[in-house]
Amino acid sequence: MGKKLKIFILYARLLLDFAIDFFFSLCWDKRKKPIPDLDSKHAILKESATALAKKIRNKELKSEDLVRAVVERIKEVNPIINAIAADRYEAALTEAREVDRLVAVGLSEQEWQKKPFLGVPFTTKESQAIKGMPLTMGLWSRRKEVASEDSEAIIRLKNAGAIPIGSSNLPELLVWQETRNLVYGMTNNPHHTGRSPGGSSGAEAALTASYATTISLCSDLGGSTRMPAFYCGMFGHHPTPGSTNLRGPYLRNGDEESMFSLGFIAKHVEDLAPLTKIVAGDKAKELNLDKDVDIKNIKFYYLESSNDVCVSSVRAELKGAMKRAISKITQELTTADAPQPYHHEGFNHMYVLWKYWMTKEPDNTALLYTNNTTEANGILELIKKVCGLSKHCLFSVVRLIELQFLPAVDSAWAEKLTKEFKDDLFTKLGENGVLLMPSAPHVAPYHYSCLLRPFNFAYFAVVNALKCPATQVPLGKDSQGLPLGIQVLAAPNNDGLCLTVARYLEKEFGGSVMACKSK
């Protein structure tokens, strides 16, 4: 593509982006609703899951009181954010009382080691199978489906003592930048209820940012953990793919080769490593989560923006947040080389590379569409949508048309470029380097505006295509009060490096950006 054409596309996209934001703001800004401040009686919900577990162990906090506080907070904020798909509040309270009984009787050190989150409640996306709970994946055709067993991740969290309290909303079939479907409706971003909380774990991020959950189990195939964390001002970690057991979520059996990985969204970085260890099981040691890292010995690289014509330009305030992080690192951490810029041609094709590698995933979207009865036809579904007869969201209809009727990506080109990309980036990073990169071109978008810029999640998706770990880190607010942030990426199995840098940035930039105040 010629240089002049690229410049023209750049400025055309910039004008389009401002026009989209302006017109959508006319609709949504006047509908913005505030999230109730956290009452002092629920102040315990400000603490990390790790700290709460310690208080339960030391008999400073009863599990029943904690579960009840979460339930009361959910009931307070859910009418505004619409995050909960289904609950098990009474069952969770019963289980919490049993935990309190066990703690009162006394547990051995060995028992405590096996249950590091004993008595701490958690929520998870509805696509994560919990026995007896709905398992619709946002599909109208599955609206009556109920999970017959727990997913492996749920089993592991329960074995670690955590208590499932409810499942949360998700986009239809999970692959979208908003959390909306025809079964449960639309989830709102608690920072601005006229904006998206992201997808597909948008409801989990909305709950976390509202002090309405203590542990948030998510999954990530194209940014589904990190995108909502960014839009809602939270931390989110995407572990190295292949390290977490995938039996259960998204109807998978757990044996598939995939860029899909389970992860967590959290208010505090300190929760991410111990929770990741639980869902990683025996593979946790491969992630170097306990590696003693001197942050001054970490090599820093940064990407200011890509040249992917499918993606909008990175907004000035997000670039400013990146520059502030680089400046802080340069001033305080680097003893020799300052953070270095990095770019590779692969960043110019982020969406297309992800699109290609999605064809290697085991899921048959057209078959899932109809709850495995027959393969749906995208054009037919579009006609039904126009006529008001479709039971699917427009974004999933468009996705189906893309899969079935648009040209496929050249496999030889995609595989060659991906290999070159990985070889160059991971050689550069080695075992002690990280790449700071944009999270997205803009902050949380208005509801429905993603339909007009559908590829802007590509900064997240390219990480999945590379099959490496990344942590989403909040870096304060923009001029509108919306969360800013960056991603911290490392070579495969160097998850500990990502979290080390996240802890440093948490300390320097104030940590998570909550959607309300605490009294």
C-alpha positions as CSV (number, residue, x, y, z in Angstrom):
1,M,0.0,0.0,0.0
2,G,1.4,3.4,-1.0
3,K,2.5,5.9,1.6
4,K,0.1,8.6,0.5
5,L,-2.8,6.1,0.6
6,K,-1.8,5.1,4.1
7,I,-1.7,8.7,5.3
8,F,-5.2,9.3,3.7
9,I,-6.6,6.3,5.5
10,L,-5.0,7.4,8.7
11,Y,-6.7,10.8,8.6
12,A,-10.0,9.4,7.3
13,R,-10.1,7.0,10.2
14,L,-9.3,9.7,12.7
15,L,-12.2,11.9,11.4
16,L,-14.5,8.9,11.4
17,D,-13.6,8.1,15.0
18,F,-14.3,11.6,16.2
19,A,-17.6,11.6,14.3
20,I,-18.6,8.2,15.8
21,D,-17.9,9.4,19.3
22,F,-19.7,12.7,18.8
23,F,-22.9,11.2,17.5
24,F,-23.0,8.3,19.9
25,S,-22.3,10.7,22.8
26,L,-25.6,12.5,21.9
27,C,-27.5,9.3,22.6
28,W,-25.6,7.8,25.6
29,D,-24.1,10.7,27.7
30,K,-27.6,11.7,28.9
31,R,-28.4,8.2,30.0
32,K,-25.3,7.8,32.2
33,K,-26.2,6.6,35.7
34,P,-23.9,6.7,38.7
35,I,-22.9,3.6,40.7
36,P,-23.8,3.8,44.4
37,D,-20.7,4.5,46.6
38,L,-19.5,1.6,48.7
39,D,-21.1,1.8,52.1
40,S,-18.8,1.7,55.2
41,K,-20.4,-1.6,56.3
42,H,-19.1,-3.2,53.1
43,A,-15.6,-1.7,53.4
44,I,-14.1,-5.1,53.6
45,L,-14.8,-5.5,49.8
46,K,-12.0,-3.1,49.1
47,E,-9.4,-5.7,50.1
48,S,-7.7,-8.3,47.9
49,A,-9.0,-11.8,47.8
50,T,-5.6,-12.9,49.3
51,A,-6.1,-10.5,52.3
52,L,-9.7,-11.7,52.8
53,A,-8.6,-15.3,52.8
54,K,-6.0,-14.5,55.5
55,K,-8.6,-12.7,57.6
56,I,-10.9,-15.8,57.4
57,R,-8.0,-18.0,58.4
58,N,-7.0,-15.8,61.4
59,K,-10.7,-15.7,62.5
60,E,-10.9,-12.0,61.9
61,L,-13.6,-12.4,59.4
62,K,-16.4,-14.9,58.9
63,S,-17.0,-16.3,55.4
64,E,-20.7,-15.9,55.9
65,D,-20.3,-12.2,56.5
66,L,-18.1,-11.8,53.5
67,V,-20.5,-13.7,51.2
68,R,-23.4,-11.7,52.6
69,A,-21.6,-8.4,51.9
70,V,-20.9,-9.4,48.3
71,V,-24.5,-10.5,47.8
72,E,-25.8,-7.2,49.2
73,R,-23.4,-5.2,47.0
74,I,-24.4,-7.1,43.9
75,K,-28.1,-6.4,44.6
76,E,-27.2,-2.8,45.0
77,V,-25.3,-2.3,41.7
78,N,-26.7,-5.0,39.4
79,P,-29.9,-3.1,38.5
80,I,-27.6,-0.5,37.0
81,I,-24.9,-2.6,35.4
82,N,-26.9,-5.8,34.6
83,A,-23.9,-8.1,35.2
84,I,-25.3,-11.2,36.9
85,A,-26.8,-13.9,34.6
86,A,-27.7,-16.4,37.4
87,D,-27.0,-16.6,41.1
88,R,-26.7,-19.1,43.9
89,Y,-26.8,-16.8,46.8
90,E,-28.5,-19.0,49.3
91,A,-26.4,-22.1,48.5
92,A,-23.3,-19.9,48.8
93,L,-24.3,-18.7,52.2
94,T,-24.9,-22.3,53.3
95,E,-21.4,-23.2,52.1
96,A,-20.0,-20.2,53.9
97,R,-21.5,-21.2,57.2
98,E,-19.9,-24.7,56.8
99,V,-16.6,-23.0,56.2
100,D,-17.0,-21.0,59.4
101,R,-17.7,-24.2,61.2
102,L,-14.6,-25.8,59.9
103,V,-12.5,-22.8,60.8
104,A,-13.9,-22.8,64.3
105,V,-13.1,-26.4,64.8
106,G,-9.6,-25.9,63.4
107,L,-7.8,-27.0,60.3
108,S,-4.3,-28.4,60.0
109,E,-1.5,-26.5,58.2
110,Q,-1.7,-29.0,55.4
111,E,-5.4,-28.4,55.0
112,W,-4.9,-24.7,54.9
113,Q,-2.2,-25.1,52.2
114,K,-4.7,-27.0,50.0
115,K,-7.3,-24.3,50.5
116,P,-5.6,-20.9,50.1
117,F,-8.9,-19.1,49.3
118,L,-11.1,-20.9,51.8
119,G,-14.4,-19.0,52.3
120,V,-13.8,-16.4,49.6
121,P,-16.7,-16.0,47.1
122,F,-16.1,-15.8,43.4
123,T,-18.0,-15.1,40.2
124,T,-17.4,-16.3,36.7
125,K,-18.6,-15.9,33.1
126,E,-21.7,-17.9,32.4
127,S,-19.7,-19.9,29.7
128,Q,-17.7,-21.5,32.6
129,A,-19.7,-24.6,33.5
130,I,-21.0,-24.7,37.1
131,K,-23.2,-27.7,37.8
132,G,-26.8,-26.8,38.0
133,M,-26.3,-23.3,36.6
134,P,-27.3,-22.0,33.1
135,L,-24.9,-22.6,30.3
136,T,-26.4,-20.7,27.4
137,M,-23.2,-18.9,26.1
138,G,-25.7,-16.1,25.3
139,L,-27.5,-18.1,22.7
140,W,-31.2,-18.0,22.5
141,S,-31.2,-21.6,21.2
142,R,-29.5,-22.7,24.5
143,R,-31.6,-20.6,26.9
144,K,-32.8,-23.7,28.7
145,E,-29.4,-25.5,28.9
146,V,-28.0,-26.2,32.3
147,A,-24.5,-27.5,33.1
148,S,-24.4,-31.1,34.2
149,E,-21.0,-30.9,35.8
150,D,-18.4,-28.3,36.9
151,S,-15.6,-27.3,34.6
152,E,-12.1,-28.2,35.6
153,A,-11.4,-24.6,36.7
154,I,-14.5,-24.5,38.9
155,I,-13.4,-27.8,40.5
156,R,-10.0,-26.4,41.2
157,L,-11.3,-23.2,42.7
158,K,-13.7,-25.1,44.9
159,N,-10.9,-27.4,46.0
160,A,-9.0,-24.3,46.9
161,G,-11.9,-23.3,49.2
162,A,-13.5,-20.6,47.1
163,I,-17.3,-20.4,46.9
164,P,-19.2,-19.8,43.6
165,I,-21.8,-17.1,44.2
166,G,-23.1,-16.5,40.6
167,S,-22.4,-16.5,36.9
168,S,-22.1,-13.3,34.9
169,N,-23.3,-12.0,31.5
170,L,-21.4,-12.4,28.3
171,P,-21.7,-11.6,24.6
172,E,-23.4,-14.1,22.3
173,L,-20.8,-16.9,21.6
174,L,-18.2,-14.8,23.5
175,V,-16.4,-13.2,20.5
176,W,-17.3,-9.5,20.7
177,Q,-16.2,-6.2,22.3
178,E,-19.5,-5.7,24.2
179,T,-21.3,-7.9,26.7
180,R,-24.8,-8.3,25.2
181,N,-27.1,-11.1,24.1
182,L,-30.8,-11.8,23.7
183,V,-31.0,-14.0,26.8
184,Y,-29.7,-11.7,29.5
185,G,-29.5,-8.3,27.8
186,M,-26.7,-5.8,27.9
187,T,-24.1,-5.1,30.6
188,N,-23.0,-1.5,31.3
189,N,-19.6,-0.1,32.1
190,P,-19.9,1.2,35.7
191,H,-17.6,4.2,34.9
192,H,-20.1,5.3,32.3
193,T,-23.2,3.2,31.8
194,G,-23.6,4.4,28.2
195,R,-20.3,2.6,27.4
196,S,-19.2,-0.9,26.9
197,P,-17.4,-2.8,29.7
198,G,-15.7,-4.8,27.0
199,G,-16.2,-8.5,26.1
200,S,-16.4,-11.2,26.6
201,S,-15.7,-10.9,30.4
202,G,-17.3,-7.4,30.5
203,A,-19.7,-8.3,33.3
204,E,-16.8,-9.7,35.4
205,A,-14.9,-6.4,35.0
206,A,-18.0,-4.4,35.8
207,L,-18.6,-6.3,39.0
208,T,-15.0,-6.0,40.1
209,A,-14.9,-2.2,39.4
210,S,-18.1,-1.8,41.4
211,Y,-16.7,-3.7,44.5
212,A,-19.3,-6.5,43.7
213,T,-17.0,-9.5,43.5
214,T,-13.8,-10.7,45.2
215,I,-12.5,-13.2,42.7
216,S,-13.3,-13.0,39.0
217,L,-12.6,-16.0,36.8
218,C,-12.4,-15.1,33.1
219,S,-11.2,-16.5,29.8
220,D,-9.4,-15.0,26.8
221,L,-9.4,-15.9,23.1
222,G,-9.0,-12.4,21.7
223,G,-8.6,-10.1,24.6
224,S,-11.6,-11.3,26.6
225,T,-9.9,-10.9,30.0
226,R,-7.6,-7.9,29.2
227,M,-10.1,-5.8,27.2
228,P,-12.8,-5.6,30.0
229,A,-10.0,-5.0,32.6
230,F,-8.8,-2.1,30.5
231,Y,-12.3,-0.6,29.9
232,C,-13.2,-0.9,33.5
233,G,-9.9,0.2,35.1
234,M,-8.8,-3.2,36.5
235,F,-5.8,-5.5,36.3
236,G,-6.2,-8.6,34.1
237,H,-3.8,-11.4,33.4
238,H,-3.8,-13.6,30.4
239,P,-1.5,-16.6,31.2
240,T,0.6,-18.4,28.6
241,P,-1.8,-20.4,26.4
242,G,-1.6,-24.1,27.2
243,S,-1.0,-23.6,30.9
244,T,-4.7,-23.6,32.1
245,N,-7.1,-26.5,31.8
246,L,-9.9,-25.7,29.2
247,R,-12.3,-28.6,30.0
248,G,-15.7,-27.0,30.5
249,P,-15.7,-23.4,29.3
250,Y,-17.1,-22.8,25.8
251,L,-18.1,-26.5,25.7
252,R,-14.5,-27.6,25.2
253,N,-13.1,-30.9,26.4
254,G,-9.7,-29.5,27.4
255,D,-7.5,-31.4,25.0
256,E,-7.4,-28.9,22.2
257,E,-4.4,-26.9,21.0
258,S,-5.5,-23.3,21.4
259,M,-4.6,-19.7,22.0
260,F,-7.5,-19.6,24.5
261,S,-6.5,-19.3,28.2
262,L,-8.2,-18.8,31.5
263,G,-7.3,-15.8,33.6
264,F,-8.5,-13.4,36.3
265,I,-9.5,-9.8,36.6
266,A,-8.6,-8.2,39.9
267,K,-8.5,-4.9,41.8
268,H,-5.1,-5.9,43.2
269,V,-2.1,-7.4,41.4
270,E,-1.3,-9.6,44.4
271,D,-4.3,-11.8,43.6
272,L,-3.3,-12.7,40.1
273,A,-0.4,-15.1,40.7
274,P,-2.0,-17.3,43.4
275,L,-5.3,-17.5,41.5
276,T,-3.4,-18.4,38.3
277,K,-1.6,-21.1,40.1
278,I,-4.9,-22.7,41.0
279,V,-6.3,-23.0,37.5
280,A,-2.9,-23.9,36.1
281,G,-2.4,-26.8,38.5
282,D,0.7,-28.8,37.8
283,K,1.7,-26.5,35.0
284,A,1.9,-23.4,37.3
285,K,5.6,-24.0,37.9
286,E,6.2,-23.5,34.1
287,L,5.0,-19.9,34.4
288,N,7.7,-18.7,36.8
289,L,5.2,-17.0,38.9
290,D,7.4,-17.3,42.0
291,K,10.6,-16.3,40.3
292,D,12.5,-13.7,42.3
293,V,12.9,-10.9,39.8
294,D,14.8,-7.6,40.4
295,I,12.8,-5.2,38.4
296,K,16.0,-3.2,37.7
297,N,17.3,-6.2,35.7
298,I,14.3,-6.3,33.4
299,K,14.8,-5.1,29.8
300,F,12.0,-2.8,28.7
301,Y,10.8,-2.3,25.1
302,Y,7.7,-0.4,24.0
303,L,5.4,-0.1,21.1
304,E,3.8,3.3,20.6
305,S,1.3,2.2,17.9
306,S,0.8,-0.3,15.1
307,N,0.4,0.5,11.4
308,D,-2.6,-1.8,11.0
309,V,-5.0,-0.1,8.6
310,C,-7.9,-2.1,10.1
311,V,-7.4,-0.4,13.5
312,S,-8.0,3.2,14.6
313,S,-5.1,5.4,15.6
314,V,-4.1,5.4,19.3
315,R,-5.6,8.5,21.0
316,A,-3.4,11.1,22.5
317,E,-4.3,10.5,26.1
318,L,-3.4,6.8,25.8
319,K,-0.1,7.7,24.2
320,G,0.5,10.1,27.1
321,A,-0.2,7.3,29.6
322,M,2.4,5.1,27.8
323,K,4.9,8.0,27.8
324,R,4.4,8.6,31.6
325,A,5.1,4.9,32.3
326,I,8.2,4.9,30.1
327,S,9.4,8.1,31.7
328,K,9.0,6.7,35.2
329,I,10.8,3.5,34.3
330,T,13.6,5.5,32.7
331,Q,14.1,7.7,35.7
332,E,13.8,5.1,38.4
333,L,14.7,1.6,37.1
334,T,17.1,1.6,34.2
335,T,20.8,1.5,35.2
336,A,22.1,1.0,31.7
337,D,19.8,0.9,28.7
338,A,16.6,3.0,28.7
339,P,13.4,1.4,27.3
340,Q,13.8,0.9,23.6
341,P,11.2,1.2,20.9
342,Y,10.2,-2.0,19.2
343,H,8.2,-2.7,16.0
344,H,7.7,-5.7,13.7
345,E,5.8,-6.0,10.5
346,G,3.4,-8.4,12.3
347,F,2.0,-5.4,14.2
348,N,0.8,-4.1,10.9
349,H,-1.4,-7.1,10.5
350,M,-2.7,-7.8,14.0
351,Y,-6.3,-8.5,13.1
352,V,-5.6,-10.6,10.1
353,L,-3.1,-12.8,11.9
354,W,-5.6,-13.4,14.7
355,K,-8.3,-14.1,12.1
356,Y,-6.1,-16.7,10.5
357,W,-5.3,-18.4,13.8
358,M,-8.9,-18.4,14.8
359,T,-9.5,-20.9,11.9
360,K,-7.2,-23.3,13.8
361,E,-9.4,-23.2,16.9
362,P,-11.7,-26.3,17.3
363,D,-15.0,-24.5,17.6
364,N,-17.5,-24.7,14.7
365,T,-19.3,-21.3,15.0
366,A,-22.0,-22.0,12.5
367,L,-22.9,-25.2,14.3
368,L,-22.7,-23.6,17.8
369,Y,-25.1,-21.0,16.5
370,T,-28.0,-23.5,16.4
371,N,-26.9,-25.5,19.5
372,N,-25.3,-28.1,17.4
373,T,-28.4,-29.0,15.4
374,T,-27.4,-27.7,11.9
375,E,-24.9,-25.2,10.5
376,A,-26.4,-21.7,10.3
377,N,-26.1,-19.6,7.1
378,G,-24.8,-16.0,7.7
379,I,-26.7,-14.5,4.7
380,L,-29.9,-16.1,5.7
381,E,-29.5,-14.9,9.3
382,L,-28.9,-11.4,8.1
383,I,-32.1,-11.5,6.1
384,K,-33.9,-12.7,9.2
385,K,-32.3,-10.0,11.2
386,V,-33.5,-7.3,8.8
387,C,-37.0,-8.7,8.9
388,G,-37.0,-8.8,12.7
389,L,-37.0,-12.6,12.8
390,S,-33.5,-13.4,14.0
391,K,-32.7,-14.6,17.5
392,H,-29.1,-13.5,17.2
393,C,-27.3,-10.2,17.8
394,L,-26.1,-8.3,14.7
395,F,-22.4,-8.6,15.6
396,S,-22.6,-12.4,15.7
397,V,-24.5,-12.4,12.3
398,V,-21.7,-10.3,10.8
399,R,-19.1,-12.6,12.3
400,L,-20.8,-15.6,10.7
401,I,-20.8,-13.9,7.3
402,E,-17.1,-13.1,7.7
403,L,-16.3,-16.7,8.4
404,Q,-18.5,-18.1,5.6
405,F,-18.3,-15.7,2.7
406,L,-15.3,-13.3,3.0
407,P,-11.9,-14.4,1.5
408,A,-9.7,-16.6,3.7
409,V,-6.3,-15.4,4.9
410,D,-3.4,-16.8,2.9
411,S,-2.1,-19.6,5.2
412,A,1.5,-19.7,4.0
413,W,1.8,-15.9,4.4
414,A,0.2,-15.9,7.9
415,E,2.2,-18.8,9.3
416,K,5.5,-17.4,7.9
417,L,4.8,-13.9,9.3
418,T,3.7,-15.3,12.6
419,K,6.9,-17.4,12.9
420,E,9.1,-14.5,12.0
421,F,7.2,-12.3,14.4
422,K,7.6,-14.7,17.3
423,D,11.2,-15.4,16.6
424,D,12.2,-11.7,16.5
425,L,10.1,-10.6,19.5
426,F,10.8,-13.5,21.8
427,T,14.6,-13.4,20.9
428,K,14.6,-9.7,21.8
429,L,12.7,-10.2,25.1
430,G,14.5,-13.4,26.1
431,E,14.0,-14.5,29.7
432,N,14.2,-11.0,31.3
433,G,12.4,-8.6,28.9
434,V,9.0,-7.2,28.6
435,L,7.1,-5.2,25.9
436,L,4.9,-2.3,26.9
437,M,2.2,-1.9,24.3
438,P,-1.2,-0.2,23.8
439,S,-4.3,-1.8,25.1
440,A,-6.6,-0.3,22.4
441,P,-6.8,2.8,20.3
442,H,-9.4,4.4,22.6
443,V,-10.9,4.1,26.0
444,A,-14.2,2.3,26.7
445,P,-16.4,2.9,23.6
446,Y,-20.1,3.8,23.6
447,H,-22.6,1.0,23.3
448,Y,-23.1,-0.3,19.7
449,S,-20.3,1.9,18.3
450,C,-18.0,-1.1,18.0
451,L,-20.1,-2.2,15.0
452,L,-18.5,0.8,13.1
453,R,-15.0,-0.1,14.1
454,P,-15.0,-3.8,14.7
455,F,-11.3,-4.5,14.6
456,N,-10.1,-2.2,17.4
457,F,-9.6,-5.1,19.7
458,A,-6.6,-6.2,17.6
459,Y,-4.0,-5.0,20.1
460,F,-5.4,-7.6,22.5
461,A,-5.9,-10.3,19.9
462,V,-2.4,-10.2,18.5
463,V,-1.2,-11.4,21.9
464,N,-3.4,-14.5,21.6
465,A,-1.9,-15.1,18.1
466,L,1.6,-14.9,19.6
467,K,0.6,-17.4,22.4
468,C,2.4,-15.5,25.1
469,P,1.4,-14.0,28.4
470,A,0.2,-10.4,29.0
471,T,-1.1,-8.3,31.9
472,Q,-3.5,-5.4,31.5
473,V,-2.4,-2.5,33.8
474,P,-4.5,0.6,34.6
475,L,-2.7,3.9,34.5
476,G,-5.2,6.4,35.9
477,K,-8.0,8.3,34.1
478,D,-8.4,10.4,31.0
479,S,-10.0,13.9,30.9
480,Q,-13.5,12.3,30.9
481,G,-12.8,10.2,34.0
482,L,-12.4,6.9,32.0
483,P,-9.7,4.4,32.7
484,L,-6.4,4.5,30.8
485,G,-3.9,1.6,30.7
486,I,-1.3,-0.4,28.8
487,Q,-0.5,-4.1,28.3
488,V,2.7,-5.7,29.6
489,L,3.8,-8.6,27.4
490,A,6.6,-11.2,27.9
491,A,7.9,-14.3,26.1
492,P,6.0,-17.6,26.7
493,N,6.2,-18.9,30.3
494,N,7.5,-15.6,31.7
495,D,4.2,-14.7,33.3
496,G,6.1,-13.7,36.4
497,L,7.8,-10.9,34.6
498,C,4.5,-9.4,33.5
499,L,3.2,-9.4,37.1
500,T,6.4,-8.0,38.5
501,V,6.1,-5.0,36.2
502,A,2.4,-4.7,37.0
503,R,3.1,-4.6,40.7
504,Y,5.6,-1.8,40.1
505,L,3.2,0.2,38.0
506,E,0.4,-0.4,40.5
507,K,2.5,1.2,43.2
508,E,3.6,4.2,41.0
509,F,0.3,5.0,39.3
510,G,-2.3,4.3,42.0
511,G,-3.6,0.9,40.9
512,S,-7.1,0.0,39.9
513,V,-9.6,2.7,38.9
514,M,-12.8,2.1,40.8
515,A,-16.1,3.2,39.4
516,C,-17.3,4.7,42.7
517,K,-16.1,6.0,46.0
518,S,-16.0,4.2,49.3
519,K,-17.6,5.9,52.3
